[in-house]
XYZ file of C-alpha atoms in Angstrom:
516
model
C -32.475 -16.619 289.265
C -29.836 -15.943 291.895
C -26.675 -17.765 292.956
C -26.799 -18.765 296.614
C -24.413 -20.891 298.731
C -25.789 -24.365 299.423
C -25.205 -26.908 302.182
C -21.563 -27.818 302.791
C -20.306 -24.706 301.062
C -21.545 -25.794 297.634
C -22.766 -23.032 295.319
C -25.378 -23.591 292.641
C -24.655 -21.395 289.658
C -25.637 -21.296 286.017
C -24.197 -19.123 283.275
C -26.845 -19.792 280.626
C -30.543 -20.550 280.357
C -29.795 -23.498 278.055
C -30.924 -26.796 279.596
C -28.031 -28.456 277.717
C -25.533 -26.546 279.876
C -27.314 -26.525 283.236
C -30.011 -29.170 283.111
C -33.458 -29.162 284.662
C -32.167 -30.685 287.904
C -29.730 -27.819 288.396
C -32.479 -25.243 287.968
C -34.806 -27.065 290.351
C -32.022 -27.318 292.923
C -31.178 -23.630 292.539
C -34.788 -22.614 293.153
C -34.967 -24.709 296.322
C -31.696 -23.269 297.618
C -32.861 -19.735 296.952
C -36.061 -20.502 298.846
C -34.409 -22.215 301.838
C -34.254 -20.460 305.200
C -32.201 -22.820 307.392
C -29.451 -24.287 305.185
C -31.026 -27.755 305.307
C -32.750 -28.867 302.107
C -33.544 -32.266 303.612
C -36.441 -30.821 305.618
C -37.902 -28.926 302.676
C -38.147 -25.182 302.205
C -40.823 -22.550 302.941
C -42.384 -23.024 299.488
C -41.073 -26.491 298.561
C -44.510 -27.956 297.781
C -45.349 -25.122 295.389
C -41.933 -25.350 293.719
C -42.317 -29.108 293.242
C -45.798 -28.673 291.751
C -44.596 -25.998 289.319
C -41.672 -28.065 288.031
C -43.663 -31.296 288.080
C -46.243 -29.833 285.671
C -43.404 -29.773 283.137
C -41.906 -33.116 284.218
C -38.800 -31.338 285.557
C -39.096 -31.905 289.305
C -36.931 -34.264 291.316
C -38.365 -36.945 293.584
C -42.010 -37.312 294.572
C -44.562 -34.961 296.095
C -44.464 -36.894 299.367
C -40.683 -36.644 299.832
C -39.546 -34.671 302.869
C -37.417 -32.490 300.608
C -40.567 -31.429 298.743
C -42.581 -30.446 301.815
C -43.163 -26.839 302.775
C -41.251 -26.143 306.000
C -39.963 -22.980 307.568
C -38.119 -21.940 310.691
C -38.801 -18.252 310.039
C -40.429 -16.155 312.745
C -43.976 -15.089 311.994
C -43.955 -11.534 310.687
C -47.162 -9.573 310.335
C -47.960 -7.750 307.111
C -47.174 -4.041 307.432
C -50.153 -1.705 307.677
C -49.499 0.878 304.990
C -50.835 4.424 304.773
C -50.106 7.083 302.181
C -50.589 10.788 301.672
C -49.858 13.053 298.739
C -47.839 16.233 299.083
C -46.094 18.657 296.743
C -42.901 16.685 297.362
C -44.399 13.371 296.205
C -46.143 10.347 297.685
C -45.410 9.830 301.385
C -45.673 6.207 302.536
C -45.609 5.174 306.194
C -46.294 2.058 308.235
C -46.220 0.917 311.838
C -43.157 -1.091 312.973
C -43.548 -4.851 312.539
C -42.266 -6.839 315.566
C -39.262 -8.974 314.591
C -38.573 -7.085 311.358
C -35.048 -5.902 310.622
C -35.757 -4.326 307.232
C -38.534 -3.386 304.844
C -38.867 -3.406 301.095
C -41.072 -0.914 299.198
C -42.708 -2.020 295.935
C -44.319 0.099 293.232
C -46.320 -0.644 290.083
C -48.230 1.374 287.504
C -50.656 -1.241 286.155
C -52.864 -1.829 289.189
C -52.885 -3.902 292.355
C -53.304 -7.183 290.500
C -50.189 -6.691 288.340
C -46.451 -6.977 288.923
C -44.791 -4.474 291.248
C -41.034 -3.902 291.475
C -38.817 -3.006 294.469
C -37.940 0.687 294.588
C -36.446 1.065 298.094
C -35.122 -0.826 301.131
C -35.554 0.611 304.634
C -34.033 -0.353 307.978
C -36.033 -1.426 311.020
C -36.002 2.163 312.274
C -37.142 3.610 308.948
C -40.889 3.137 308.679
C -41.583 5.729 306.019
C -40.596 6.478 302.436
C -41.056 9.488 300.162
C -41.455 8.671 296.481
C -40.432 12.012 295.015
C -40.272 10.639 291.474
C -44.037 10.239 291.214
C -45.759 11.954 288.316
C -48.822 13.558 289.911
C -51.320 12.675 287.151
C -50.076 9.068 286.965
C -51.758 6.518 289.214
C -49.235 4.305 291.019
C -49.722 1.426 293.448
C -47.563 0.597 296.455
C -46.945 -2.300 298.860
C -44.477 -2.836 301.696
C -43.011 -6.123 302.959
C -41.114 -6.820 306.206
C -38.024 -9.067 306.439
C -36.275 -10.799 309.370
C -32.499 -10.970 309.844
C -32.539 -14.051 307.611
C -33.399 -12.537 304.244
C -35.382 -15.625 303.289
C -37.881 -14.842 306.063
C -40.485 -12.370 304.893
C -43.912 -11.204 305.938
C -46.936 -11.135 303.670
C -47.010 -7.937 301.654
C -49.171 -5.087 302.886
C -52.477 -4.155 301.356
C -52.078 -2.337 298.072
C -52.419 1.455 298.184
C -52.949 3.678 295.147
C -51.690 7.242 294.912
C -52.587 9.997 294.503
C -55.422 9.597 296.974
C -59.076 9.919 296.083
C -61.006 8.893 293.006
C -60.875 10.258 289.457
C -63.995 9.649 287.401
C -64.532 9.694 283.646
C -67.446 8.442 281.555
C -66.543 5.517 279.318
C -69.909 4.527 277.886
C -73.674 4.876 277.881
C -76.631 2.620 277.102
C -80.093 3.452 275.781
C -82.750 1.388 277.558
C -85.910 0.991 275.495
C -88.318 -1.732 274.451
C -86.585 -2.779 271.256
C -83.373 -1.735 269.538
C -81.534 0.712 271.784
C -82.011 3.561 269.287
C -83.907 6.658 270.516
C -86.810 7.432 268.196
C -89.195 10.408 267.969
C -92.197 9.815 270.234
C -90.328 7.342 272.465
C -89.711 7.457 276.212
C -86.493 5.643 277.118
C -84.007 5.185 279.942
C -80.338 6.089 279.840
C -77.508 4.450 281.803
C -73.912 5.698 281.950
C -70.710 3.831 282.823
C -67.935 5.548 284.774
C -64.279 4.550 285.124
C -62.353 5.313 288.305
C -58.727 6.157 287.566
C -57.940 7.180 291.147
C -56.168 5.389 293.962
C -59.285 4.970 296.137
C -62.747 3.597 295.524
C -65.273 6.231 294.447
C -68.147 6.450 296.921
C -71.498 8.262 296.921
C -71.176 9.085 293.233
C -74.014 11.127 291.744
C -74.590 12.978 288.484
C -77.092 15.178 286.695
C -78.124 15.056 283.034
C -78.933 18.155 281.011
C -80.013 18.598 277.385
C -77.806 20.379 274.888
C -80.007 19.645 271.869
C -82.248 19.197 270.028
C -84.942 21.236 271.784
C -87.566 18.474 271.539
C -86.200 16.416 274.452
C -87.471 16.273 278.025
C -85.640 14.653 280.933
C -88.243 13.432 283.423
C -85.655 12.757 286.145
C -82.123 14.002 285.501
C -80.485 12.471 288.608
C -78.131 9.482 288.361
C -76.328 7.372 290.958
C -73.595 4.728 290.969
C -72.455 1.979 293.338
C -68.985 2.088 294.862
C -66.473 2.071 291.993
C -63.135 0.442 292.912
C -59.810 1.895 291.894
C -59.232 1.159 288.189
C -62.749 -0.298 288.034
C -65.930 0.588 286.176
C -69.605 0.637 287.112
C -72.870 1.460 285.392
C -75.403 3.798 286.961
C -78.050 2.057 289.055
C -81.833 2.038 288.811
C -83.896 4.079 288.640
C -82.196 5.427 285.528
C -83.143 8.842 284.117
C -86.120 8.734 281.760
C -86.047 10.865 278.622
C -88.907 11.785 276.293
C -88.079 12.346 272.635
C -91.039 14.379 271.422
C -92.640 13.600 268.029
C -91.250 16.887 266.691
C -87.711 15.419 266.797
C -86.410 13.943 263.544
C -84.631 10.717 262.722
C -81.063 11.435 261.708
C -80.577 14.116 264.361
C -78.077 13.660 267.180
C -79.244 13.813 270.794
C -76.599 15.671 272.798
C -76.533 15.559 276.595
C -74.173 16.774 279.293
C -73.455 14.671 282.379
C -72.007 16.473 285.404
C -71.269 14.892 288.760
C -68.800 13.963 291.481
C -68.070 11.363 294.150
C -67.558 12.096 297.832
C -63.793 11.815 297.285
C -63.340 13.099 293.746
C -63.149 16.341 291.877
C -66.217 17.125 289.747
C -66.372 15.398 286.383
C -68.156 16.434 283.199
C -68.832 14.513 280.023
C -70.815 15.007 276.834
C -72.892 12.223 275.289
C -73.887 12.209 271.628
C -76.550 9.656 270.698
C -77.612 9.423 267.031
C -81.293 8.964 266.259
C -80.517 6.210 263.817
C -77.626 6.216 261.347
C -77.882 8.435 258.292
C -75.311 6.364 256.378
C -75.274 2.814 255.050
C -73.027 0.931 252.626
C -74.133 -1.670 250.084
C -71.246 -3.864 248.970
C -71.184 -6.511 246.262
C -68.197 -8.820 245.843
C -69.049 -11.099 242.875
C -66.453 -10.783 240.100
C -67.931 -9.867 236.684
C -65.676 -10.351 233.592
C -65.387 -7.569 230.981
C -64.588 -8.887 227.475
C -61.740 -7.126 225.638
C -64.405 -5.749 223.267
C -68.058 -5.414 224.291
C -71.009 -5.431 221.938
C -73.349 -4.594 224.847
C -72.406 -3.114 228.232
C -71.485 -5.554 230.992
C -73.718 -4.996 234.016
C -73.332 -5.517 237.741
C -76.292 -4.749 240.009
C -76.974 -3.513 243.542
C -80.377 -4.670 244.795
C -81.393 -2.306 247.609
C -84.425 -3.028 249.808
C -84.341 0.197 251.849
C -86.952 2.733 250.775
C -85.148 5.853 251.920
C -84.654 9.284 250.341
C -81.096 9.977 249.211
C -79.333 13.035 250.592
C -75.935 12.122 249.128
C -74.517 9.149 247.222
C -70.990 7.918 246.501
C -69.786 4.752 244.805
C -66.440 2.991 245.259
C -65.211 0.976 242.266
C -62.437 -1.551 241.755
C -62.323 -2.314 238.027
C -59.278 -4.146 236.738
C -58.341 -3.129 233.196
C -55.068 -2.793 231.305
C -56.103 0.436 229.598
C -58.838 2.548 231.283
C -58.819 4.890 228.279
C -60.763 2.202 226.419
C -63.732 1.836 228.822
C -66.907 3.718 229.728
C -68.511 3.247 233.183
C -72.036 4.405 234.108
C -74.307 4.133 237.148
C -78.091 4.052 236.708
C -80.613 4.474 239.533
C -83.851 2.476 239.878
C -85.672 5.600 238.638
C -83.610 5.605 235.423
C -81.178 8.444 236.140
C -77.783 7.673 234.567
C -74.470 9.291 235.488
C -71.343 8.587 233.461
C -68.616 7.960 236.011
C -65.692 7.295 233.674
C -65.414 8.137 229.977
C -62.221 6.731 228.465
C -59.949 8.839 230.618
C -56.898 8.033 232.693
C -57.560 5.589 235.512
C -55.972 4.840 238.862
C -54.401 1.776 240.417
C -54.783 -1.279 238.182
C -57.578 0.278 236.179
C -60.191 2.279 238.067
C -59.771 2.198 241.809
C -61.462 5.217 243.352
C -64.512 6.577 245.145
C -66.868 8.765 243.137
C -67.672 11.507 244.244
C -65.500 11.910 247.353
C -62.141 11.335 245.638
C -62.939 11.573 241.925
C -65.612 13.633 240.184
C -67.605 11.747 237.511
C -66.608 12.442 233.920
C -70.176 13.280 232.991
C -72.632 13.822 231.621
C -74.320 13.993 235.025
C -73.009 14.154 238.584
C -73.622 12.197 241.775
C -75.834 15.068 242.983
C -78.368 13.976 240.328
C -79.372 11.077 242.616
C -80.273 13.314 245.573
C -83.973 13.240 246.412
C -84.547 9.836 244.799
C -85.359 6.636 246.675
C -82.689 4.020 247.304
C -85.217 1.232 246.770
C -84.725 -0.987 243.742
C -81.969 -2.179 241.418
C -78.966 0.025 240.774
C -77.050 -0.873 237.604
C -73.339 -0.450 237.044
C -72.536 -0.664 233.300
C -69.080 -1.079 231.761
C -68.231 -0.963 228.037
C -64.891 -1.727 226.404
C -64.967 0.210 223.131
C -61.447 -0.699 221.988
C -61.590 -2.157 218.497
C -57.948 -3.116 218.249
C -58.191 -6.117 220.523
C -54.785 -5.470 222.055
C -55.966 -5.710 225.684
C -57.072 -8.743 227.641
C -60.337 -9.145 229.529
C -60.996 -6.880 232.482
C -62.995 -7.475 235.656
C -65.530 -5.641 237.789
C -64.301 -6.433 241.263
C -65.837 -5.506 244.689
C -67.866 -2.277 244.596
C -69.835 -0.315 247.171
C -72.686 2.187 247.175
C -72.286 4.692 250.027
C -75.696 6.164 250.833
C -76.484 9.128 253.059
C -80.217 9.484 253.563
C -82.716 12.011 254.813
C -83.524 10.755 258.322
C -81.874 7.712 259.821
C -81.690 3.972 259.298
C -83.104 1.993 262.214
C -85.200 4.937 263.403
C -88.992 4.743 263.172
C -91.111 7.515 264.743
C -93.390 6.176 267.491
C -97.086 6.913 267.901
C -99.297 7.156 270.988
C -102.718 5.595 271.417
C -103.944 8.684 273.263
C -104.591 11.976 271.486
C -102.238 14.855 272.151
C -103.887 17.580 274.273
C -105.222 20.419 272.124
C -105.662 23.095 274.809
C -102.954 25.379 276.180
C -103.013 26.085 279.936
C -103.134 29.734 281.040
C -99.963 30.405 283.049
C -99.357 32.992 285.744
C -96.076 33.621 287.615
C -96.027 35.327 291.019
C -93.096 36.543 293.109
C -93.537 35.477 296.746
C -91.550 36.965 299.624
C -90.760 34.402 302.339
C -88.086 36.138 304.435
C -85.252 34.852 302.259
C -84.588 35.110 298.531
C -88.043 35.448 296.906
C -89.698 32.353 295.431
C -91.506 32.115 292.132
C -94.918 30.413 292.218
C -96.341 29.153 288.923
C -100.081 28.510 288.582
C -102.021 27.497 285.497
C -105.469 26.482 284.359
C -106.319 22.787 284.240
C -106.710 20.773 281.048
C -109.080 17.815 281.441
C -107.364 14.428 281.683
C -103.849 15.813 281.190
C -100.576 15.905 283.057
C -98.148 18.783 282.605
C -94.635 19.715 281.608
C -93.322 22.871 283.272
C -90.530 24.278 281.101
C -87.874 26.921 281.655
C -85.576 28.562 279.123
C -83.680 31.757 278.439
C -84.828 31.470 274.821
C -88.322 33.002 274.368
C -88.889 30.645 271.417
C -88.007 27.595 273.556
C -85.733 26.256 270.814
C -82.534 26.028 272.902
C -81.664 25.471 276.547
C -85.080 24.066 277.455
C -85.227 22.473 280.928
C -88.086 20.457 282.366
C -88.380 21.741 285.940
C -91.599 19.941 286.840
C -93.787 17.063 285.685
C -96.898 17.253 287.882
C -99.933 15.066 287.247
C -102.346 17.827 288.318
C -102.603 21.572 287.985
C -101.352 22.212 291.533
C -99.114 25.296 291.909
C -95.384 24.749 291.452
C -92.913 26.717 293.556
C -89.435 27.518 292.307
C -87.531 27.935 295.572
C -85.516 31.172 295.621
C -86.433 31.435 291.946
C -86.511 35.205 291.832
C -82.837 35.291 292.832
C -81.518 31.963 291.548
C -82.671 32.131 287.921
C -80.920 34.172 285.225
C -81.899 37.821 284.798
C -84.352 37.049 281.978
C -86.051 33.660 282.168
C -89.127 32.357 280.382
C -91.590 29.707 281.542
C -94.128 27.525 279.756
C -96.628 24.937 280.903
C -97.839 22.372 278.386
C -100.505 19.722 278.868
C -99.289 16.177 278.101
C -100.858 12.755 277.588
C -99.576 9.502 279.100
C -96.866 9.307 276.380
C -95.681 12.792 277.403
C -96.646 14.216 273.999
C -97.031 17.950 274.528
C -99.951 20.098 273.547
C -99.729 23.814 272.736
């Protein structure tokens, strides 16, 4: 709030925010005085109706909405909003605007949280000064500017200008991706699926004509049927997902659940520097936890082991297994703890040794090795399916300790393959014949082309593959997906491809499963 002279020379001031000292009426009056432009509160102020409504919502306003003092009224000249432009230079951000008729000064505002957030005054300019250099700007930091014109009466202001971000242009980064398939959004061997990517624009201008291209990093058993992507206009500080048609990818049956599909996305907008991003998409998760929370008491002396079970319904092969235990006991040197698999393999986790925490609070085998006999590696290769038994014995015969408790515990399973990933099949047989491929160099007056021809396989389509790896295990690109055995021309291929490049043609069925 500000202190401003009122009618008749009165000044409305307040030295504290306490309503006991100033009162709601004083604050309401102060706001109206600060808003007034002609020294006459009786005819209202430029924003009197809005001020009344704001205070009235809290039962603090004076009078009624229909009172003349609570009507919006102004004697200010009409000032147009400045038309702001900006450019970036080594010296900073240069702002300029055309003179506004009737303006005697201008105020420059800046914010760093976007056009829809608060901006603060950073400079005042005279009527003759219609530019401003912000030389404090940090080049990588996006800032937003507005300018407002004022008449000789400081209460008379124009609307603020349109918001301008600086530096100019767009700055694109990938923030997310989405697998588009028929069921669970998890790529699976044998499946053809779409892929969408979301970009964020951290630049001062909307990103226009944004395009990108996908390429495969690994594994080798992936084919991109159409690697091109496009996006709608992405506003400053906004996000947008790529638009249809999305790229279609084929995960060949030779891929394995548990692998990670790695792709590179490269692109640019018409007003941005190129961007590049890597996407890693797991083919199912290789890890899953099984937690049980029921508290199981441990008598101070056990005649038979106390048991707590994990019932697991996943029939998956174990690659690695850990178990986290929270067993409360006054003296861990008196207890024996064992874990038994559904197949009957038993590993002694703790054998009357020193504990941790309030008994045994640890993760075997990541943080603490089992006492033995046995190790957690003994479970590798077994199935998770069935009942896992955790057994605890208190072998203290003195009876000097109280009961203990088996508290929450978790099996941490890493499997061969991946949870949520089921290889897909195709109703059509995979082609069994390999096309015969020939590559010819064709002179056409410019850089020579490469023309690929191959023998037809009945009822098949084709994948035309290119790689610098003669085994076609890395860097495999699908350069053509023709439905017939028509020749395929690689424009300027003799000059544009690397010095040593290999080609393959494989017959495919309607699921894009490749033959030899």
